[in-house]
């Protein structure tokens, strides 16, 4: 049986998975030093600077080995995998393992949460939108991914893989249905919906049949947490992982159990979890169907919501839907995957691919460029300026400004991208050099799984027909109208090389650069931390009440500041602890990785910071005595040298009971 994953973005690698050996592990992606002034990656909103923790970010690694060859698949709670992250991960793996883990057998995929860190790209456009190149952002991502692979490598043991698939409805909508309807009718009739509702599950067991992990794909954007959120969050896909891991690791804290559940991104390009659809926030009326704008307020006022009453509730509902379907498919999976592991890899310059579309016509891809509708954003997060989706004509004002900053596109580039009016002419910039684009691919019998946002981010890939409409997705298809045809041509070549045992004959292609210069951080250095006179770092400002029922509890905690890199799985900024009356010791029941906690960090005036910890007490919480603790670091000067020191704070002891009368 031929079992393949198809990696939508990134380098071209085909990996045929049929296995007998497997193990996986997870590692926390560090909540890094100074992280709470770093811009989040995804919405390109400079006001969305992280200021706390909703849920932790994890890297989950799966190693599949047939006794002679292996492949590593990692799904990480980040917006997408950048080329720089991948290059640094491969460097670290080469130093530790030599040629065991290489370009051709390591696949890194991002879940596409828009509430993770930015600053981990080495190319200009991404650096502009996320505070530059931030070493304290990229290093924890690389470390966390490498640690998850290390743990998987150290714990390999024989096992089996089973697969199952099913449909999940009422959890996604197409955010550009007008574009979809431009596809040929006979093609659209092949599908029952305008989004892919399939959930694919791989079930991993040991030789005794005991479950040790699950890897799943479902196509939906991880944007239930909207652009107003300032908490680090793994969003709906991360919550699905959280639920299944808590289910399979009873009594364990998040990230501590042996069972690993990964929910990976798929073909989510135009798929939104905001199932109520787009409305004008100022009137409540539906947005304009063609360009997703409002009569007053334009695209910024048009937003999609739901299905919950707020973004936290929406994240819970969508994540829970995905979790329940995957759990059902996991429980009933009996179709065993067997065979060998094979892989192929090739670097491709996607700016210059010739595509034979029929017997008489050849077309080419273009130098990368983004259109005007890219700046309009989507109904999941609209742009701030007066751009609209569906723009097929430029704007002299913006074209003039951007042309001065980035250079005007050549006539050849403009003609190649038609009907896209070019806003950002990224392919003809020279500082840093334009990005080389790569692909990756793995094949399963007759079904293809698209593991999106893998290895290198190349924006979107629409069909030729959807490109003509030039909504956000078409404007973000950077290699022009024939991008999809070029990718498919390259994928067929890789699959053919594997099937005919000719992988060694594939050209390597042009390797990407590893920039050492022109990587500028736009993030100011963190100042020293201060506190009011006659107080201590970690001192509680607002104490808890003596008793609570199963309702939300908010405890104001410390004067504190620098939240220093914290990458070990047993470290946290927050604990909720219950007193064990038998031993008079405190037991941790929740951390900052728990869904029930929220950690808000507010940088105030005079370089003073306050943290607020919320514990939303679940009905299942045992009655008893509790306390909330906070751990952090502050930065001070000793002479002229900065010194970072730890501090901690604790609330008073309080009781949780089923009634106030006890």
XYZ file of C-alpha atoms in Angstrom:
662
model
C 0.000 0.000 0.000
C 1.318 3.430 -0.888
C 0.809 5.984 1.897
C 1.692 9.600 1.137
C 1.486 13.077 2.601
C 1.415 16.054 0.274
C 3.104 19.090 1.778
C 1.348 22.112 0.316
C 3.945 24.789 0.965
C 7.694 24.461 1.020
C 10.393 22.345 -0.416
C 9.513 19.486 -2.589
C 9.836 16.277 -0.730
C 7.910 13.148 -1.464
C 7.730 10.677 1.344
C 6.009 7.370 1.031
C 4.947 6.167 4.447
C 4.325 2.557 5.242
C 5.826 1.568 8.495
C 6.569 -0.847 11.286
C 8.513 1.327 13.716
C 7.310 4.516 15.273
C 7.474 6.790 18.260
C 6.880 10.453 18.872
C 7.223 13.052 21.529
C 6.469 16.655 22.257
C 8.352 19.605 23.599
C 7.150 22.971 24.688
C 8.011 25.844 22.402
C 9.686 28.180 24.825
C 7.847 31.216 26.051
C 10.874 33.305 25.508
C 12.608 36.205 27.131
C 10.939 39.513 26.281
C 8.253 37.576 24.426
C 5.447 39.732 25.660
C 6.417 42.681 23.529
C 6.826 40.571 20.388
C 4.270 40.990 17.602
C 2.153 37.949 16.866
C 2.495 36.276 13.478
C -0.506 35.951 11.187
C -2.710 39.029 11.198
C 0.138 41.429 10.313
C -1.331 43.822 12.883
C 1.401 45.895 14.528
C -0.917 46.563 17.477
C -1.218 42.855 18.245
C 1.750 42.525 20.594
C 1.622 39.531 22.887
C 0.799 40.299 26.515
C 0.216 37.015 28.262
C -0.601 33.334 27.846
C -3.884 31.687 26.960
C -2.406 28.270 26.153
C 1.170 27.102 25.620
C 2.668 26.333 22.223
C 3.996 22.822 21.559
C 6.056 20.988 18.980
C 4.998 17.368 18.396
C 7.378 15.052 16.540
C 6.651 11.706 14.856
C 9.442 9.433 13.616
C 8.546 6.578 11.269
C 11.220 4.019 10.425
C 10.985 0.796 8.395
C 14.318 -0.575 9.601
C 16.390 0.968 6.829
C 14.873 4.407 6.165
C 12.967 6.921 8.221
C 10.988 10.149 8.065
C 10.312 12.790 10.719
C 7.049 14.724 10.691
C 6.717 17.642 13.108
C 3.640 19.740 13.707
C 4.338 22.898 15.692
C 1.975 25.463 17.196
C 3.246 28.385 15.115
C 1.847 30.457 12.271
C 3.932 28.699 9.665
C 7.419 27.237 9.272
C 9.873 29.746 7.894
C 12.803 28.785 5.731
C 15.123 30.163 8.419
C 13.592 27.981 11.155
C 13.937 24.904 8.964
C 17.562 25.661 8.092
C 18.474 26.167 11.740
C 16.647 22.994 12.818
C 18.502 20.988 10.163
C 21.810 22.492 11.295
C 21.131 21.449 14.886
C 20.079 17.938 13.855
C 23.164 17.518 11.671
C 25.444 18.479 14.565
C 23.795 15.918 16.851
C 22.898 13.064 14.499
C 25.045 13.493 11.406
C 23.189 12.349 8.279
C 20.333 10.590 10.100
C 17.991 13.581 9.720
C 18.354 15.506 6.473
C 16.619 17.745 3.953
C 14.846 14.790 2.371
C 13.390 13.131 5.474
C 12.445 16.003 7.825
C 9.055 17.681 7.370
C 8.123 20.609 9.629
C 4.539 21.881 9.564
C 2.878 24.817 11.351
C -0.668 24.650 12.732
C -1.206 28.243 11.537
C -2.188 29.754 14.862
C -2.165 33.533 14.456
C -1.374 33.997 18.160
C 2.200 32.775 18.230
C 5.456 34.722 17.908
C 6.659 36.630 14.853
C 10.182 37.654 14.003
C 11.524 34.301 12.783
C 11.788 35.017 9.042
C 14.871 36.107 7.106
C 13.037 37.825 4.240
C 12.134 41.511 4.103
C 8.329 41.438 3.819
C 7.923 39.204 6.859
C 10.470 41.165 8.871
C 8.598 44.406 8.199
C 5.296 42.974 9.413
C 6.598 41.284 12.580
C 9.241 43.483 14.171
C 12.259 42.405 12.150
C 14.432 39.338 12.764
C 14.229 38.582 16.489
C 16.766 36.086 17.798
C 14.893 35.686 21.083
C 11.886 34.656 19.010
C 13.445 32.207 16.582
C 15.769 30.441 19.029
C 13.002 29.022 21.250
C 11.128 27.796 18.171
C 14.210 25.989 16.890
C 15.029 24.622 20.348
C 11.500 23.379 20.936
C 11.277 21.609 17.577
C 14.704 20.008 18.015
C 13.851 18.895 21.564
C 10.679 17.188 20.360
C 12.674 15.317 17.702
C 15.324 14.405 20.286
C 12.702 12.955 22.635
C 11.124 10.999 19.810
C 14.537 9.690 18.734
C 15.406 8.590 22.271
C 12.131 6.726 22.772
C 11.731 4.822 19.506
C 10.147 1.399 19.775
C 8.327 -1.027 17.460
C 4.744 -0.175 16.638
C 1.933 -0.112 14.101
C 0.017 2.580 12.229
C -3.678 2.518 11.338
C -5.610 5.083 9.367
C -9.195 6.247 9.255
C -11.103 9.088 7.665
C -14.450 10.796 8.086
C -16.354 14.030 7.524
C -16.660 16.926 9.975
C -19.471 19.383 9.243
C -20.494 22.691 10.857
C -16.922 23.601 11.771
C -15.737 25.601 8.755
C -16.899 27.901 5.982
C -15.371 29.149 2.733
C -14.412 32.789 3.285
C -14.173 33.457 -0.490
C -17.186 31.654 -1.997
C -17.277 34.114 -4.892
C -13.797 32.945 -5.947
C -14.777 29.300 -5.597
C -17.785 29.747 -7.879
C -15.454 30.877 -10.652
C -14.118 27.309 -10.920
C -15.624 25.149 -13.696
C -19.016 23.723 -12.796
C -18.042 20.176 -13.697
C -15.168 20.379 -11.237
C -17.322 21.819 -8.457
C -19.884 19.044 -8.954
C -17.241 16.542 -7.847
C -17.552 17.829 -4.275
C -20.502 18.214 -1.936
C -19.188 21.410 -0.295
C -16.989 24.374 -1.125
C -14.535 23.356 1.622
C -12.760 20.068 2.279
C -14.478 18.572 5.338
C -12.413 15.376 5.524
C -10.608 14.476 8.726
C -7.791 11.972 8.306
C -6.392 10.216 11.362
C -3.271 8.097 11.771
C -3.421 5.923 14.882
C -0.100 4.815 16.379
C 0.107 1.826 18.718
C 2.789 -0.375 20.217
C 2.977 -4.037 19.274
C 0.496 -4.912 22.038
C -2.059 -2.600 20.516
C -1.829 0.080 23.207
C -2.245 3.573 21.824
C 0.802 5.819 21.955
C -0.204 8.669 19.659
C -2.331 10.163 16.919
C -1.678 12.461 13.965
C -4.627 14.118 12.260
C -5.287 16.559 9.414
C -8.260 18.882 8.976
C -8.579 21.962 6.776
C -9.441 25.025 8.849
C -7.672 28.265 9.732
C -6.535 28.517 13.352
C -8.098 31.976 13.711
C -10.873 31.422 16.223
C -8.799 33.740 18.418
C -9.201 36.986 16.496
C -6.926 39.936 15.795
C -7.910 41.685 19.046
C -6.360 38.895 21.114
C -3.012 39.598 22.782
C -2.482 36.280 24.542
C -0.173 33.565 23.233
C -2.545 30.814 22.125
C -2.466 27.577 20.154
C -6.062 28.337 19.047
C -8.573 25.687 17.934
C -6.086 23.082 16.669
C -4.048 23.352 19.854
C -7.167 22.975 21.960
C -8.082 19.785 20.069
C -4.615 18.412 20.919
C -5.051 19.519 24.533
C -8.373 17.679 24.871
C -7.207 14.409 23.356
C -3.941 14.389 25.309
C -5.801 15.101 28.561
C -8.203 12.287 27.665
C -5.412 9.800 26.926
C -3.135 10.930 29.778
C -5.555 11.010 32.762
C -4.229 12.814 35.802
C -1.284 14.356 33.941
C -0.556 18.037 33.497
C -0.511 19.391 29.919
C 2.584 18.213 28.059
C 3.465 15.603 30.676
C 1.771 12.430 29.456
C 3.210 9.806 27.129
C 0.385 9.923 24.565
C 0.950 12.581 21.890
C -1.947 13.957 19.840
C -1.119 16.258 16.927
C -3.678 18.147 14.837
C -1.901 19.337 11.726
C -2.860 21.956 9.165
C -4.128 20.858 5.784
C -5.534 22.660 2.715
C -6.907 25.500 4.805
C -6.232 28.387 2.413
C -9.750 29.852 2.127
C -11.310 27.991 5.072
C -12.449 29.899 8.164
C -13.681 28.575 11.532
C -15.885 31.665 11.955
C -19.028 29.862 10.915
C -21.512 32.687 11.470
C -20.006 34.330 8.420
C -19.069 37.955 7.748
C -21.216 40.885 8.863
C -20.701 44.631 9.172
C -19.853 45.234 12.812
C -21.477 48.681 12.804
C -24.839 47.575 11.386
C -25.085 43.809 11.821
C -25.978 43.463 8.133
C -24.157 41.089 5.747
C -21.016 42.430 4.090
C -20.844 43.024 0.353
C -20.653 39.558 -1.214
C -18.110 40.402 -3.912
C -15.514 42.400 -1.989
C -16.309 41.737 1.701
C -16.624 45.401 2.666
C -19.160 47.635 4.387
C -20.763 50.915 3.209
C -19.228 52.664 6.223
C -15.866 51.416 7.442
C -14.853 49.358 4.404
C -13.083 46.032 4.844
C -11.984 46.774 8.416
C -15.604 46.833 9.528
C -16.428 43.501 7.825
C -15.610 40.524 10.036
C -16.703 36.924 10.444
C -17.600 35.587 13.874
C -18.729 32.504 15.658
C -19.835 30.011 16.466
C -19.364 31.176 20.074
C -20.307 34.381 21.829
C -16.645 35.422 22.048
C -13.327 34.205 20.630
C -12.566 31.960 23.617
C -15.924 30.217 23.281
C -15.469 29.893 19.508
C -12.032 28.358 20.017
C -13.517 25.888 22.483
C -16.387 24.872 20.175
C -14.311 24.401 17.007
C -11.471 22.681 18.878
C -13.928 20.389 20.621
C -15.616 19.488 17.322
C -12.270 18.552 15.762
C -11.247 16.595 18.864
C -14.487 14.589 19.021
C -14.312 13.586 15.365
C -10.653 12.601 15.605
C -11.307 10.614 18.772
C -14.121 8.730 17.044
C -11.942 7.955 14.015
C -9.039 6.948 16.237
C -11.217 4.495 18.172
C -12.488 2.802 14.987
C -9.262 2.803 12.919
C -8.492 -0.715 11.634
C -6.945 -0.085 8.205
C -3.270 -0.839 8.871
C -0.526 1.006 6.998
C 2.347 -1.300 6.043
C 5.331 -1.220 3.736
C 8.483 0.845 3.366
C 9.497 4.456 3.892
C 10.867 6.366 0.914
C 11.605 10.005 0.293
C 12.690 12.442 -2.370
C 13.771 16.061 -2.157
C 14.442 18.832 -4.619
C 15.011 22.582 -4.366
C 13.006 24.443 -6.988
C 13.243 28.016 -8.217
C 9.513 28.647 -8.521
C 10.052 32.030 -10.162
C 10.998 30.415 -13.447
C 9.033 27.216 -14.111
C 7.817 26.394 -17.606
C 4.498 24.487 -17.621
C 3.076 22.537 -20.540
C -0.678 23.027 -20.129
C -1.727 21.263 -23.365
C -0.305 20.013 -26.660
C 0.214 23.504 -28.043
C 0.592 25.914 -25.131
C 3.365 26.497 -22.625
C 3.113 29.029 -19.780
C 5.507 30.228 -17.086
C 5.448 31.227 -13.467
C 6.327 34.806 -12.473
C 8.696 36.603 -10.180
C 6.840 36.784 -6.850
C 4.514 39.715 -6.210
C 1.529 40.476 -3.995
C -1.595 42.204 -5.285
C -3.711 45.040 -3.914
C -6.264 42.663 -2.398
C -3.527 41.205 -0.213
C -3.571 44.473 1.762
C -7.342 44.183 2.203
C -6.937 41.170 4.459
C -9.781 38.711 4.910
C -13.035 38.472 6.822
C -10.975 36.819 9.590
C -8.952 40.035 9.913
C -9.316 42.954 7.537
C -6.644 45.465 6.593
C -6.380 48.923 8.149
C -6.276 50.903 4.894
C -8.714 51.532 2.047
C -8.044 48.309 0.126
C -10.796 45.878 -0.865
C -10.794 42.274 -1.969
C -11.448 41.660 -5.647
C -9.293 44.557 -6.874
C -8.187 44.096 -10.505
C -7.022 47.682 -10.910
C -4.249 49.469 -9.059
C -4.421 52.664 -7.048
C -2.084 55.479 -8.196
C -1.653 56.765 -4.637
C -0.555 53.476 -3.089
C 1.310 52.320 -6.194
C 3.352 55.513 -6.036
C 4.204 55.176 -2.332
C 5.078 51.483 -2.462
C 6.962 51.951 -5.732
C 9.276 54.464 -4.076
C 9.912 52.129 -1.129
C 10.208 48.769 -2.876
C 10.622 49.612 -6.555
C 8.096 49.494 -9.352
C 7.441 46.200 -11.143
C 8.755 45.793 -14.666
C 6.337 45.571 -17.577
C 7.237 41.896 -17.912
C 6.288 41.209 -14.294
C 3.052 43.179 -14.569
C 2.043 41.294 -17.703
C 2.949 37.947 -16.171
C 0.734 38.551 -13.102
C -2.287 39.895 -15.026
C -5.038 40.507 -13.926
C -3.368 41.078 -10.563
C -2.499 44.746 -9.933
C 0.862 44.513 -8.165
C 1.214 46.248 -4.809
C 4.364 44.635 -3.357
C 6.939 43.809 -6.021
C 8.861 41.379 -3.816
C 10.452 39.365 -6.632
C 12.526 42.257 -7.949
C 13.859 43.375 -4.571
C 17.514 42.749 -3.829
C 17.909 43.352 -0.082
C 17.745 40.677 1.168
C 17.683 38.496 -1.929
C 14.310 37.222 -3.170
C 13.191 33.997 -1.561
C 13.901 30.713 -3.316
C 10.797 28.543 -3.200
C 10.660 24.832 -2.603
C 8.038 22.046 -2.430
C 7.388 18.794 -0.542
C 5.254 15.734 -1.134
C 4.244 12.342 0.350
C 1.710 9.847 -1.206
C -0.946 7.473 0.376
C -2.605 4.975 -1.835
C -5.137 6.931 -3.854
C -5.611 9.688 -1.284
C -3.511 12.776 -0.844
C -3.046 14.574 2.455
C -1.990 18.189 2.208
C 0.221 19.107 5.151
C 0.061 22.850 4.834
C 2.490 25.563 5.897
C 5.429 23.176 5.794
C 9.147 24.012 5.592
C 8.848 27.265 3.648
C 5.932 29.699 3.523
C 4.976 30.745 -0.001
C 1.627 32.413 0.682
C -1.323 30.950 -1.281
C -1.932 28.673 -4.252
C -5.270 29.238 -5.978
C -6.627 27.662 -9.113
C -6.252 29.624 -12.360
C -9.956 30.492 -12.255
C -9.887 31.728 -8.638
C -6.822 33.813 -9.453
C -8.869 35.818 -11.976
C -11.201 37.053 -9.222
C -8.282 38.504 -7.220
C -9.668 38.254 -3.741
C -7.155 37.945 -0.892
C -6.117 34.393 -1.803
C -5.591 35.193 -5.487
C -3.678 38.387 -4.693
C -1.481 36.298 -2.368
C -0.682 33.685 -5.034
C 2.775 35.120 -5.574
C 3.982 33.257 -8.680
C 1.134 34.305 -10.921
C -1.919 32.629 -12.465
C -0.163 29.364 -13.351
C 1.278 28.709 -9.882
C -0.894 25.665 -9.207
C -0.053 24.050 -12.553
C 3.659 24.528 -11.844
C 3.398 22.916 -8.414
C 1.434 19.950 -9.779
C 4.004 19.438 -12.524
C 6.808 19.347 -9.952
C 4.863 17.029 -7.665
C 4.254 14.590 -10.518
C 7.972 14.534 -11.221
C 8.783 13.671 -7.618
C 6.120 10.964 -7.430
C 7.387 9.493 -10.710
C 10.959 9.428 -9.396
C 9.852 7.499 -6.300
C 7.669 5.057 -8.250
C 10.442 4.360 -10.780
C 13.208 4.234 -8.162
C 14.980 7.199 -9.763
C 15.198 9.536 -6.788
C 18.991 9.636 -6.982
C 18.713 11.089 -10.491
C 16.689 14.144 -9.403
C 18.595 17.432 -9.735
C 19.324 18.934 -6.315
C 18.327 22.425 -7.429
C 19.487 25.829 -6.104
C 19.898 25.751 -2.318
C 18.477 28.693 -0.341
C 20.699 31.276 1.347
C 21.390 31.391 5.072
C 21.663 35.108 5.676
C 24.176 36.351 8.234
C 23.759 40.042 7.436
C 20.787 42.325 6.702
C 18.858 40.691 9.555
C 17.650 43.668 11.544
C 15.584 43.580 14.716
C 13.053 46.388 15.041
C 12.380 45.402 18.648
C 13.858 47.837 21.207
C 16.017 46.427 23.967
C 14.077 45.619 27.127
C 14.636 48.215 29.853
C 15.250 47.454 33.503
C 12.214 46.721 35.664
C 10.975 48.861 38.494
C 8.507 48.493 41.354
C 6.770 50.901 43.704
C 8.620 51.838 46.848
C 8.306 49.493 49.831
C 7.110 46.594 47.692
C 8.717 43.432 46.353
C 8.631 41.763 42.965
C 5.989 39.080 43.239
C 3.918 40.904 45.841
C 0.181 40.339 45.466
C -1.756 43.502 44.728
C -5.299 42.126 44.946
C -5.875 39.139 47.163
C -8.344 36.330 46.621
C -11.593 35.913 48.507
C -11.703 33.200 51.171
C -14.082 30.946 49.251
C -15.214 30.364 45.662
C -17.741 28.171 43.929
C -17.248 26.691 40.468
C -17.165 30.069 38.700
C -14.420 32.230 37.241
C -11.762 33.323 39.715
C -9.458 36.261 39.019
C -6.422 36.763 41.208
C -4.189 39.814 40.716
C -0.641 38.735 41.270
C 2.684 40.506 41.161
C 4.667 43.474 40.357
C 6.972 41.641 38.029
C 8.515 41.875 34.683
C 10.783 39.953 32.389
C 9.243 36.605 31.505
C 12.440 34.769 30.776
C 12.852 31.828 28.420
C 11.097 28.882 29.959
C 11.418 25.815 27.765
C 11.348 22.869 30.158
C 8.073 21.009 30.352
C 7.962 21.210 34.166
C 8.436 25.012 34.251
C 5.585 27.489 34.181
C 4.722 31.080 34.990
C 1.515 29.989 36.772
C 0.415 27.177 39.027
C -2.922 26.434 40.652
C -2.261 24.138 43.599
C -4.476 22.109 45.957
C -3.521 21.158 49.490
C -3.262 17.434 50.156
C -4.569 17.181 53.715
C -3.043 13.743 54.195
C 0.525 14.843 53.592
C 0.169 18.620 54.149
C 1.809 19.173 50.736
C 0.714 21.181 47.731
C -0.105 19.459 44.430
C -0.119 21.336 41.096
C -3.439 20.875 39.291
C -3.092 23.548 36.573
C -0.269 25.453 34.878
C -0.136 28.254 32.325
C -0.592 25.532 29.681
C -4.048 24.668 31.030
C -7.207 25.792 29.273
C -8.627 26.826 32.645
C -5.964 29.501 33.284
C -5.169 32.833 31.641
C -2.087 34.869 32.381
C -2.217 38.584 31.518
C 0.937 40.695 31.633
C 0.563 44.457 31.427
C 3.549 46.742 31.044
C 2.636 49.968 32.786
C 4.227 53.363 33.264
C 7.631 54.011 34.806
C 8.803 50.562 33.676
C 6.508 48.832 36.162
C 4.543 45.741 35.160
C 1.549 43.949 36.611
C 0.434 40.387 36.030
C -3.095 39.100 36.475
C -3.860 35.398 36.717
C -7.314 34.028 36.062
C -8.465 30.554 36.986
C -11.828 29.588 35.548
C -12.828 26.975 38.078
C -14.285 23.914 36.314
C -17.259 22.048 37.812
C -14.945 19.031 38.206
C -12.610 20.875 40.607
C -12.504 18.986 43.929
C -13.546 20.869 47.023
C -10.532 21.846 49.045
C -7.931 24.467 49.875
C -6.112 26.127 46.975
C -3.496 28.736 46.199
C -2.303 30.429 43.000
C 1.408 31.014 42.428
C 3.353 33.038 39.870
C 6.993 32.652 38.828
C 8.941 35.188 36.817
C 12.141 37.186 36.455
C 12.995 40.837 36.634
C 15.836 42.780 35.075
C 18.011 45.174 37.094
C 21.375 46.854 36.689
C 24.320 45.905 38.848
C 26.756 48.658 38.061
C 26.373 48.900 34.302
C 25.706 45.192 33.837
C 22.118 43.894 33.443
C 21.231 41.140 35.908
C 18.138 38.978 35.557
C 16.860 37.513 38.819
C 13.965 35.169 39.638
C 11.000 36.054 41.806
C 7.761 34.376 42.815
C 4.483 35.316 44.420
C 1.607 33.445 46.002
C -2.001 34.216 46.795
C -3.564 33.559 50.161
C -5.088 30.141 50.656
C -8.737 29.972 49.614
C -11.382 27.288 49.487
C -13.337 25.930 46.535
C -16.653 24.389 47.503
C -19.914 23.355 45.899
C -21.707 25.842 48.105
C -20.866 28.958 50.074
C -22.449 27.197 53.054
C -20.071 24.483 54.170
